[in-house]
PDB file of C-alpha atoms and ligand atoms in Angstrom:
ATOM      1  CA  UNK A  36     -10.945  12.095  13.695  1.00 96.00           C
ATOM      2  CA  UNK A  37      -8.050  14.574  13.534  1.00 98.00           C
ATOM      3  CA  UNK A  38      -4.995  12.762  12.073  1.00 98.00           C
ATOM      4  CA  UNK A  39      -1.544  14.257  12.105  1.00 98.00           C
ATOM      5  CA  UNK A  40       0.677  13.073   9.284  1.00 98.00           C
ATOM      6  CA  UNK A  41       4.480  13.673   9.606  1.00 98.00           C
ATOM      7  CA  UNK A  42       5.686  13.868   6.129  1.00 97.00           C
ATOM      8  CA  UNK A  43       3.615  15.037   3.083  1.00 96.00           C
ATOM      9  CA  UNK A  44       5.532  12.952   0.523  1.00 97.00           C
ATOM     10  CA  UNK A  45       4.072  10.048  -1.480  1.00 97.00           C
ATOM     11  CA  UNK A  46       2.749   8.039   1.543  1.00 98.00           C
ATOM     12  CA  UNK A  47       1.695  11.052   3.692  1.00 98.00           C
ATOM     13  CA  UNK A  48      -0.173  12.746   0.779  1.00 97.00           C
ATOM     14  CA  UNK A  49      -1.912   9.574  -0.399  1.00 98.00           C
ATOM     15  CA  UNK A  50      -3.102   8.694   3.068  1.00 98.00           C
ATOM     16  CA  UNK A  51      -4.060  12.195   3.941  1.00 98.00           C
ATOM     17  CA  UNK A  52      -6.158  12.609   0.731  1.00 98.00           C
ATOM     18  CA  UNK A  53      -7.799   9.232   1.261  1.00 98.00           C
ATOM     19  CA  UNK A  54      -8.738   9.916   4.883  1.00 98.00           C
ATOM     20  CA  UNK A  55      -9.885  13.463   4.130  1.00 98.00           C
ATOM     21  CA  UNK A  56     -12.273  11.950   1.512  1.00 97.00           C
ATOM     22  CA  UNK A  57     -13.517   9.603   4.221  1.00 97.00           C
ATOM     23  CA  UNK A  58     -14.378  12.681   6.452  1.00 97.00           C
ATOM     24  CA  UNK A  59     -11.251  12.939   8.663  1.00 98.00           C
ATOM     25  CA  UNK A  60      -9.401  16.163   9.326  1.00 98.00           C
ATOM     26  CA  UNK A  61      -5.660  16.082   8.316  1.00 98.00           C
ATOM     27  CA  UNK A  62      -2.857  18.021   9.878  1.00 98.00           C
ATOM     28  CA  UNK A  63       0.427  17.638   7.910  1.00 97.00           C
ATOM     29  CA  UNK A  64       3.522  18.042  10.082  1.00 98.00           C
ATOM     30  CA  UNK A  65       6.253  19.283   7.712  1.00 96.00           C
ATOM     31  CA  UNK A  66       9.666  21.062   8.031  1.00 95.00           C
ATOM     32  CA  UNK A  67       8.466  24.036   5.966  1.00 92.00           C
ATOM     33  CA  UNK A  68       4.620  24.613   6.254  1.00 92.00           C
ATOM     34  CA  UNK A  69       3.325  26.657   3.360  1.00 80.00           C
ATOM     35  CA  UNK A  70       6.073  25.550   0.983  1.00 82.00           C
ATOM     36  CA  UNK A  71       6.974  22.740  -1.306  1.00 80.00           C
ATOM     37  CA  UNK A  72       5.481  19.261  -1.339  1.00 85.00           C
ATOM     38  CA  UNK A  73       2.612  20.040   1.117  1.00 90.00           C
ATOM     39  CA  UNK A  74       0.834  22.396  -1.366  1.00 91.00           C
ATOM     40  CA  UNK A  75      -0.655  19.890  -3.758  1.00 92.00           C
ATOM     41  CA  UNK A  76      -2.292  17.719  -1.154  1.00 94.00           C
ATOM     42  CA  UNK A  77      -3.480  20.869   0.776  1.00 94.00           C
ATOM     43  CA  UNK A  78      -4.999  22.265  -2.404  1.00 94.00           C
ATOM     44  CA  UNK A  79      -6.626  19.055  -3.296  1.00 95.00           C
ATOM     45  CA  UNK A  80      -8.177  18.455   0.231  1.00 96.00           C
ATOM     46  CA  UNK A  81      -9.171  22.172   0.713  1.00 95.00           C
ATOM     47  CA  UNK A  82     -10.876  23.060   4.086  1.00 96.00           C
ATOM     48  CA  UNK A  83     -10.277  19.447   5.453  1.00 97.00           C
ATOM     49  CA  UNK A  84      -6.515  19.904   5.900  1.00 97.00           C
ATOM     50  CA  UNK A  85      -3.807  22.183   7.187  1.00 97.00           C
ATOM     51  CA  UNK A  86      -0.004  22.175   7.582  1.00 97.00           C
ATOM     52  CA  UNK A  87       2.159  23.053  10.569  1.00 97.00           C
ATOM     53  CA  UNK A  88       5.617  22.587  11.857  1.00 97.00           C
ATOM     54  CA  UNK A  89       6.365  19.064  13.110  1.00 98.00           C
ATOM     55  CA  UNK A  90       6.121  20.058  16.851  1.00 98.00           C
ATOM     56  CA  UNK A  91       2.841  21.972  16.438  1.00 98.00           C
ATOM     57  CA  UNK A  92       1.344  19.203  14.295  1.00 98.00           C
ATOM     58  CA  UNK A  93       2.251  16.437  16.863  1.00 98.00           C
ATOM     59  CA  UNK A  94       0.618  18.500  19.667  1.00 98.00           C
ATOM     60  CA  UNK A  95      -2.487  19.040  17.557  1.00 98.00           C
ATOM     61  CA  UNK A  96      -3.734  15.422  17.628  1.00 98.00           C
ATOM     62  CA  UNK A  97      -3.585  12.137  19.507  1.00 98.00           C
ATOM     63  CA  UNK A  98      -3.250  10.095  16.325  1.00 98.00           C
ATOM     64  CA  UNK A  99       0.080  10.557  14.475  1.00 98.00           C
ATOM     65  CA  UNK A 100       1.232   8.906  11.320  1.00 98.00           C
ATOM     66  CA  UNK A 101       4.953   8.750  10.732  1.00 98.00           C
ATOM     67  CA  UNK A 102       5.668   8.882   7.006  1.00 98.00           C
ATOM     68  CA  UNK A 103       9.240  10.011   6.650  1.00 98.00           C
ATOM     69  CA  UNK A 104      12.256   8.250   5.053  1.00 97.00           C
ATOM     70  CA  UNK A 105      13.887   5.843   7.477  1.00 97.00           C
ATOM     71  CA  UNK A 106      17.091   7.936   7.924  1.00 96.00           C
ATOM     72  CA  UNK A 107      14.896  10.879   9.076  1.00 98.00           C
ATOM     73  CA  UNK A 108      13.049   9.002  11.728  1.00 98.00           C
ATOM     74  CA  UNK A 109      15.235   9.922  14.770  1.00 98.00           C
ATOM     75  CA  UNK A 110      15.104  13.628  13.852  1.00 98.00           C
ATOM     76  CA  UNK A 111      11.342  13.610  13.151  1.00 98.00           C
ATOM     77  CA  UNK A 112      10.595  11.812  16.409  1.00 98.00           C
ATOM     78  CA  UNK A 113      12.797  14.145  18.348  1.00 98.00           C
ATOM     79  CA  UNK A 114      11.091  17.169  16.757  1.00 98.00           C
ATOM     80  CA  UNK A 115       7.611  15.783  17.650  1.00 98.00           C
ATOM     81  CA  UNK A 116       8.297  16.162  21.322  1.00 98.00           C
ATOM     82  CA  UNK A 117       6.128  14.417  23.977  1.00 97.00           C
ATOM     83  CA  UNK A 118       4.324  11.387  22.520  1.00 98.00           C
ATOM     84  CA  UNK A 119       3.355   9.556  25.721  1.00 97.00           C
ATOM     85  CA  UNK A 120      -0.161   8.072  25.241  1.00 98.00           C
ATOM     86  CA  UNK A 121      -0.514   9.056  21.594  1.00 98.00           C
ATOM     87  CA  UNK A 122      -1.126   6.557  18.893  1.00 98.00           C
ATOM     88  CA  UNK A 123       1.930   6.584  16.609  1.00 98.00           C
ATOM     89  CA  UNK A 124       1.231   4.734  13.232  1.00 98.00           C
ATOM     90  CA  UNK A 125       4.571   3.752  11.827  1.00 98.00           C
ATOM     91  CA  UNK A 126       4.474   3.458   7.977  1.00 98.00           C
ATOM     92  CA  UNK A 127       8.256   3.556   7.555  1.00 98.00           C
ATOM     93  CA  UNK A 128      10.361   0.796   6.308  1.00 97.00           C
ATOM     94  CA  UNK A 129      14.097   0.536   7.350  1.00 94.00           C
ATOM     95  CA  UNK A 130      15.333   0.335   3.771  1.00 92.00           C
ATOM     96  CA  UNK A 131      18.965   0.507   2.829  1.00 90.00           C
ATOM     97  CA  UNK A 132      20.549   0.890  -0.541  1.00 88.00           C
ATOM     98  CA  UNK A 133      23.585  -1.337  -1.397  1.00 84.00           C
ATOM     99  CA  UNK A 134      26.526  -0.248  -3.457  1.00 86.00           C
ATOM    100  CA  UNK A 135      25.074  -2.162  -6.501  1.00 87.00           C
ATOM    101  CA  UNK A 136      21.832  -0.284  -6.209  1.00 86.00           C
ATOM    102  CA  UNK A 137      19.788  -3.133  -4.734  1.00 85.00           C
ATOM    103  CA  UNK A 138      17.525  -2.584  -1.812  1.00 88.00           C
ATOM    104  CA  UNK A 139      17.492  -4.479   1.483  1.00 86.00           C
ATOM    105  CA  UNK A 140      16.415  -3.906   5.049  1.00 88.00           C
ATOM    106  CA  UNK A 141      18.958  -2.414   7.431  1.00 86.00           C
ATOM    107  CA  UNK A 142      17.404  -4.304  10.331  1.00 81.00           C
ATOM    108  CA  UNK A 143      16.881  -8.074  10.264  1.00 70.00           C
ATOM    109  CA  UNK A 144      14.767 -10.784  11.707  1.00 74.00           C
ATOM    110  CA  UNK A 145      15.750 -10.146  15.343  1.00 85.00           C
ATOM    111  CA  UNK A 146      14.810  -6.486  15.398  1.00 89.00           C
ATOM    112  CA  UNK A 147      12.641  -4.189  13.331  1.00 92.00           C
ATOM    113  CA  UNK A 148      12.151  -0.587  12.420  1.00 94.00           C
ATOM    114  CA  UNK A 149       8.892  -0.369  14.372  1.00 96.00           C
ATOM    115  CA  UNK A 150      10.500  -1.570  17.545  1.00 95.00           C
ATOM    116  CA  UNK A 151      13.271   1.053  17.037  1.00 96.00           C
ATOM    117  CA  UNK A 152      10.512   3.637  16.564  1.00 97.00           C
ATOM    118  CA  UNK A 153       8.817   2.483  19.784  1.00 97.00           C
ATOM    119  CA  UNK A 154      12.175   2.916  21.653  1.00 97.00           C
ATOM    120  CA  UNK A 155      12.756   6.385  20.214  1.00 97.00           C
ATOM    121  CA  UNK A 156       9.159   7.485  20.823  1.00 97.00           C
ATOM    122  CA  UNK A 157       9.103   6.561  24.573  1.00 93.00           C
ATOM    123  CA  UNK A 158       5.564   6.032  25.828  1.00 95.00           C
ATOM    124  CA  UNK A 159       3.771   6.239  22.399  1.00 98.00           C
ATOM    125  CA  UNK A 160       1.415   3.397  21.429  1.00 98.00           C
ATOM    126  CA  UNK A 161       3.170   2.407  18.300  1.00 98.00           C
ATOM    127  CA  UNK A 162       1.298   0.451  15.583  1.00 98.00           C
ATOM    128  CA  UNK A 163       2.986  -0.753  12.368  1.00 98.00           C
ATOM    129  CA  UNK A 164       0.611  -0.345   9.388  1.00 98.00           C
ATOM    130  CA  UNK A 165       0.457   1.052   5.847  1.00 98.00           C
ATOM    131  CA  UNK A 166       3.990  -0.106   5.066  1.00 98.00           C
ATOM    132  CA  UNK A 167       3.556  -3.436   3.043  1.00 97.00           C
ATOM    133  CA  UNK A 168       2.927  -1.997  -0.369  1.00 96.00           C
ATOM    134  CA  UNK A 169       3.253   1.086  -2.475  1.00 97.00           C
ATOM    135  CA  UNK A 170       1.464   4.386  -1.942  1.00 97.00           C
ATOM    136  CA  UNK A 171      -0.416   4.034  -5.200  1.00 96.00           C
ATOM    137  CA  UNK A 172      -2.659   1.437  -3.410  1.00 96.00           C
ATOM    138  CA  UNK A 173      -3.267   3.845  -0.445  1.00 95.00           C
ATOM    139  CA  UNK A 174      -4.311   6.500  -2.905  1.00 94.00           C
ATOM    140  CA  UNK A 175      -6.821   4.175  -4.527  1.00 94.00           C
ATOM    141  CA  UNK A 176      -7.660   0.898  -2.943  1.00 94.00           C
ATOM    142  CA  UNK A 177     -10.317  -0.333  -5.429  1.00 93.00           C
ATOM    143  CA  UNK A 178      -9.491  -3.352  -7.565  1.00 93.00           C
ATOM    144  CA  UNK A 179     -12.455  -3.663  -9.928  1.00 90.00           C
ATOM    145  CA  UNK A 180     -11.532  -7.301 -10.984  1.00 89.00           C
ATOM    146  CA  UNK A 181     -11.373  -8.519  -7.421  1.00 89.00           C
ATOM    147  CA  UNK A 182     -15.149  -8.851  -6.832  1.00 86.00           C
ATOM    148  CA  UNK A 183     -15.856  -8.622  -3.068  1.00 88.00           C
ATOM    149  CA  UNK A 184     -12.236  -9.265  -2.093  1.00 92.00           C
ATOM    150  CA  UNK A 185     -10.560  -6.240  -0.478  1.00 95.00           C
ATOM    151  CA  UNK A 186      -6.797  -5.610  -0.184  1.00 96.00           C
ATOM    152  CA  UNK A 187      -5.633  -6.428   3.331  1.00 97.00           C
ATOM    153  CA  UNK A 188      -3.943  -3.969   5.585  1.00 98.00           C
ATOM    154  CA  UNK A 189      -1.685  -5.856   8.077  1.00 98.00           C
ATOM    155  CA  UNK A 190      -0.962  -4.142  11.234  1.00 98.00           C
ATOM    156  CA  UNK A 191       0.649  -4.995  14.632  1.00 98.00           C
ATOM    157  CA  UNK A 192       1.283  -3.434  17.978  1.00 98.00           C
ATOM    158  CA  UNK A 193       1.221  -3.953  21.718  1.00 98.00           C
ATOM    159  CA  UNK A 194      -1.692  -1.568  22.631  1.00 98.00           C
ATOM    160  CA  UNK A 195      -5.258  -2.793  21.890  1.00 98.00           C
ATOM    161  CA  UNK A 196      -6.972   0.636  21.777  1.00 98.00           C
ATOM    162  CA  UNK A 197      -4.291   2.059  19.375  1.00 98.00           C
ATOM    163  CA  UNK A 198      -4.798  -1.039  17.196  1.00 98.00           C
ATOM    164  CA  UNK A 199      -8.585  -0.501  17.228  1.00 98.00           C
ATOM    165  CA  UNK A 200      -8.022   3.044  15.914  1.00 98.00           C
ATOM    166  CA  UNK A 201      -5.761   1.834  13.138  1.00 98.00           C
ATOM    167  CA  UNK A 202      -8.238  -0.940  12.322  1.00 98.00           C
ATOM    168  CA  UNK A 203     -10.942   1.714  11.858  1.00 98.00           C
ATOM    169  CA  UNK A 204      -8.744   3.979   9.771  1.00 98.00           C
ATOM    170  CA  UNK A 205      -7.802   1.162   7.427  1.00 98.00           C
ATOM    171  CA  UNK A 206     -11.315   0.096   7.015  1.00 98.00           C
ATOM    172  CA  UNK A 207     -12.369   3.650   6.356  1.00 98.00           C
ATOM    173  CA  UNK A 208     -10.295   3.732   3.167  1.00 98.00           C
ATOM    174  CA  UNK A 209     -11.215   0.491   1.710  1.00 97.00           C
ATOM    175  CA  UNK A 210      -8.974  -2.117   3.331  1.00 97.00           C
ATOM    176  CA  UNK A 211      -9.607  -5.415   5.107  1.00 97.00           C
ATOM    177  CA  UNK A 212      -7.655  -4.714   8.323  1.00 98.00           C
ATOM    178  CA  UNK A 213      -5.819  -7.734   9.639  1.00 98.00           C
ATOM    179  CA  UNK A 214      -4.365  -7.695  13.256  1.00 98.00           C
ATOM    180  CA  UNK A 215      -1.147  -9.767  13.065  1.00 98.00           C
ATOM    181  CA  UNK A 216      -0.302  -9.520  16.743  1.00 98.00           C
ATOM    182  CA  UNK A 217       2.223  -7.618  18.916  1.00 98.00           C
ATOM    183  CA  UNK A 218       4.783  -5.102  17.670  1.00 97.00           C
ATOM    184  CA  UNK A 219       7.371  -7.837  17.229  1.00 95.00           C
ATOM    185  CA  UNK A 220       5.310  -8.972  14.200  1.00 95.00           C
ATOM    186  CA  UNK A 221       6.803  -5.906  12.406  1.00 97.00           C
ATOM    187  CA  UNK A 222       9.818  -8.201  11.839  1.00 95.00           C
ATOM    188  CA  UNK A 223       7.576  -9.995   9.418  1.00 94.00           C
ATOM    189  CA  UNK A 224       5.598  -7.025   7.961  1.00 96.00           C
ATOM    190  CA  UNK A 225       8.814  -5.045   7.050  1.00 96.00           C
ATOM    191  CA  UNK A 226      10.223  -7.877   4.941  1.00 95.00           C
ATOM    192  CA  UNK A 227       6.707  -8.149   3.247  1.00 96.00           C
ATOM    193  CA  UNK A 228       7.286  -4.572   2.059  1.00 96.00           C
ATOM    194  CA  UNK A 229      10.563  -5.564   0.572  1.00 94.00           C
ATOM    195  CA  UNK A 230       8.890  -8.477  -1.291  1.00 95.00           C
ATOM    196  CA  UNK A 231       6.436  -5.994  -2.694  1.00 97.00           C
ATOM    197  CA  UNK A 232       9.187  -3.691  -3.819  1.00 96.00           C
ATOM    198  CA  UNK A 233      11.105  -6.427  -5.487  1.00 94.00           C
ATOM    199  CA  UNK A 234       8.010  -7.666  -7.344  1.00 96.00           C
ATOM    200  CA  UNK A 235       7.259  -4.142  -8.384  1.00 97.00           C
ATOM    201  CA  UNK A 236      10.718  -3.771  -9.868  1.00 95.00           C
ATOM    202  CA  UNK A 237      10.597  -7.284 -11.491  1.00 95.00           C
ATOM    203  CA  UNK A 238       7.360  -6.431 -13.224  1.00 95.00           C
ATOM    204  CA  UNK A 239       8.679  -3.237 -14.732  1.00 97.00           C
ATOM    205  CA  UNK A 240       7.516  -0.871 -11.987  1.00 95.00           C
ATOM    206  CA  UNK A 241       3.984  -2.111 -11.820  1.00 94.00           C
ATOM    207  CA  UNK A 242       2.653  -0.624  -8.608  1.00 97.00           C
ATOM    208  CA  UNK A 243      -0.984  -1.704  -9.118  1.00 93.00           C
ATOM    209  CA  UNK A 244      -1.043  -4.853  -7.023  1.00 95.00           C
ATOM    210  CA  UNK A 245      -1.531  -5.538  -3.379  1.00 96.00           C
ATOM    211  CA  UNK A 246      -1.969  -8.289  -0.888  1.00 97.00           C
ATOM    212  CA  UNK A 247      -5.351 -10.019  -0.242  1.00 95.00           C
ATOM    213  CA  UNK A 248      -6.459 -12.849   2.000  1.00 94.00           C
ATOM    214  CA  UNK A 249      -8.431 -15.846   0.969  1.00 92.00           C
ATOM    215  CA  UNK A 250     -10.077 -17.798   3.776  1.00 90.00           C
ATOM    216  CA  UNK A 251     -12.304 -20.811   4.117  1.00 90.00           C
TER     217      UNK A 251
HETATM  218  N1  NAP B 276       6.707   5.108  -1.295  1.00 55.13           N
HETATM  219  C1  NAP B 276       5.941   4.110  -0.919  1.00 55.13           C
HETATM  220  O1  NAP B 276       5.153   3.572  -1.762  1.00 55.13           O
HETATM  221  C2  NAP B 276       5.943   3.569   0.426  1.00 55.13           C
HETATM  222  C3  NAP B 276       4.860   2.572   0.836  1.00 55.13           C
HETATM  223  C4  NAP B 276       4.933   2.194   2.139  1.00 55.13           C
HETATM  224  C5  NAP B 276       5.812   2.660   3.024  1.00 55.13           C
HETATM  225  N2  NAP B 276       6.751   3.577   2.695  1.00 55.13           N
HETATM  226  C6  NAP B 276       7.702   4.077   3.668  1.00 55.13           C
HETATM  227  O2  NAP B 276       7.067   5.312   4.104  1.00 55.13           O
HETATM  228  C7  NAP B 276       8.113   6.352   4.379  1.00 55.13           C
HETATM  229  C8  NAP B 276       7.834   7.570   3.487  1.00 55.13           C
HETATM  230  O3  NAP B 276       7.989   7.214   2.083  1.00 55.13           O
HETATM  231  P1  NAP B 276       7.632   8.232   0.929  1.00 55.13           P
HETATM  232  O4  NAP B 276       7.774   7.390  -0.302  1.00 55.13           O
HETATM  233  O5  NAP B 276       6.327   8.967   1.311  1.00 55.13           O
HETATM  234  O6  NAP B 276       8.786   9.293   1.064  1.00 55.13           O
HETATM  235  P2  NAP B 276       8.889  10.691   0.338  1.00 55.13           P
HETATM  236  O7  NAP B 276       7.849  10.803  -0.764  1.00 55.13           O
HETATM  237  O8  NAP B 276      10.299  10.958   0.132  1.00 55.13           O
HETATM  238  O9  NAP B 276       8.301  11.727   1.474  1.00 55.13           O
HETATM  239  C9  NAP B 276       8.921  11.781   2.735  1.00 55.13           C
HETATM  240  C10 NAP B 276       8.458  12.971   3.543  1.00 55.13           C
HETATM  241  O10 NAP B 276       9.172  12.975   4.759  1.00 55.13           O
HETATM  242  C11 NAP B 276       9.568  14.433   4.976  1.00 55.13           C
HETATM  243  N3  NAP B 276      10.688  14.461   5.839  1.00 55.13           N
HETATM  244  C12 NAP B 276      11.969  14.164   5.564  1.00 55.13           C
HETATM  245  N4  NAP B 276      12.816  14.276   6.570  1.00 55.13           N
HETATM  246  C13 NAP B 276      12.055  14.806   7.594  1.00 55.13           C
HETATM  247  C14 NAP B 276      12.299  15.176   8.939  1.00 55.13           C
HETATM  248  N5  NAP B 276      13.461  15.127   9.516  1.00 55.13           N
HETATM  249  N6  NAP B 276      11.213  15.641   9.639  1.00 55.13           N
HETATM  250  C15 NAP B 276       9.982  15.753   9.177  1.00 55.13           C
HETATM  251  N7  NAP B 276       9.694  15.411   7.909  1.00 55.13           N
HETATM  252  C16 NAP B 276      10.709  14.936   7.107  1.00 55.13           C
HETATM  253  C17 NAP B 276       9.796  15.004   3.653  1.00 55.13           C
HETATM  254  O11 NAP B 276       9.691  16.358   3.703  1.00 55.13           O
HETATM  255  P3  NAP B 276      10.330  17.414   2.743  1.00 55.13           P
HETATM  256  O12 NAP B 276       9.432  17.531   1.648  1.00 55.13           O
HETATM  257  O13 NAP B 276      10.575  18.560   3.689  1.00 55.13           O
HETATM  258  O14 NAP B 276      11.674  16.764   2.369  1.00 55.13           O
HETATM  259  C18 NAP B 276       8.608  14.274   2.807  1.00 55.13           C
HETATM  260  O15 NAP B 276       7.460  15.053   2.984  1.00 55.13           O
HETATM  261  C19 NAP B 276       9.470   5.665   4.089  1.00 55.13           C
HETATM  262  O16 NAP B 276       9.974   5.223   5.310  1.00 55.13           O
HETATM  263  C20 NAP B 276       9.081   4.545   3.139  1.00 55.13           C
HETATM  264  O17 NAP B 276       9.981   3.379   3.369  1.00 55.13           O
HETATM  265  C21 NAP B 276       6.835   4.046   1.350  1.00 55.13           C
END
């Protein structure tokens, strides 16, 4: 598949490199193609990736991954242009920093970042995914001590075909994809990201843990 990733920061680069390794072609949509943070992932991926301006990158593919900071979301979506019918994978978390330096979510249990993204990106088939733990686990999803257990990738959305694409993309890079329901479930997935961040801080910035599902 050809996958456009808006933002080549920690999340965008990690996902781009992982999907490129799995045989997908990556288009990074960035504000300054050919400069700055896009260079390391482009160099590492080689012929399997390119970078373009945000509008060109959004036009280049029907699968778009949104990986910008939350405050940049309205600008990034506006810059992407027409998104009707495209799969828009929302990895963002609506984080806000309090005066005492603590993190929380700027949207609560009656609304979510993903629902806001769907409103801004009129007509796009939004799927929330790749948001519930740190990028380190997207870059390398192998947990040698976990035997056959795979890290889960929770996702949600209102469009079945778009969710099937996300399911396939999550499985391609080593996750057990778990469909959690409609886009409203992002009201549960976004707080799960905050839980991961708080545990990460509590454990002295240990990013090497993820969520898994045990069933019987
Ligand atoms: N960090 C994590 O482990 C993690 C895990 C899951 C989800 N998330 C969420 O994923 C999102 C990205 O996080 P990150 O850690 O990857 O952030 P990051 O490293 O700061 O990278 C953000 C990227 O977004 C780009 N960007 C900023 N404003 C933009 C705009 N207006 N238009 C287009 N691109 C723009 C930046 O480009 P420039 O280089 O031009 O500034 C940069 O490439 C956040 O919403 C975060 O909450 C993060």
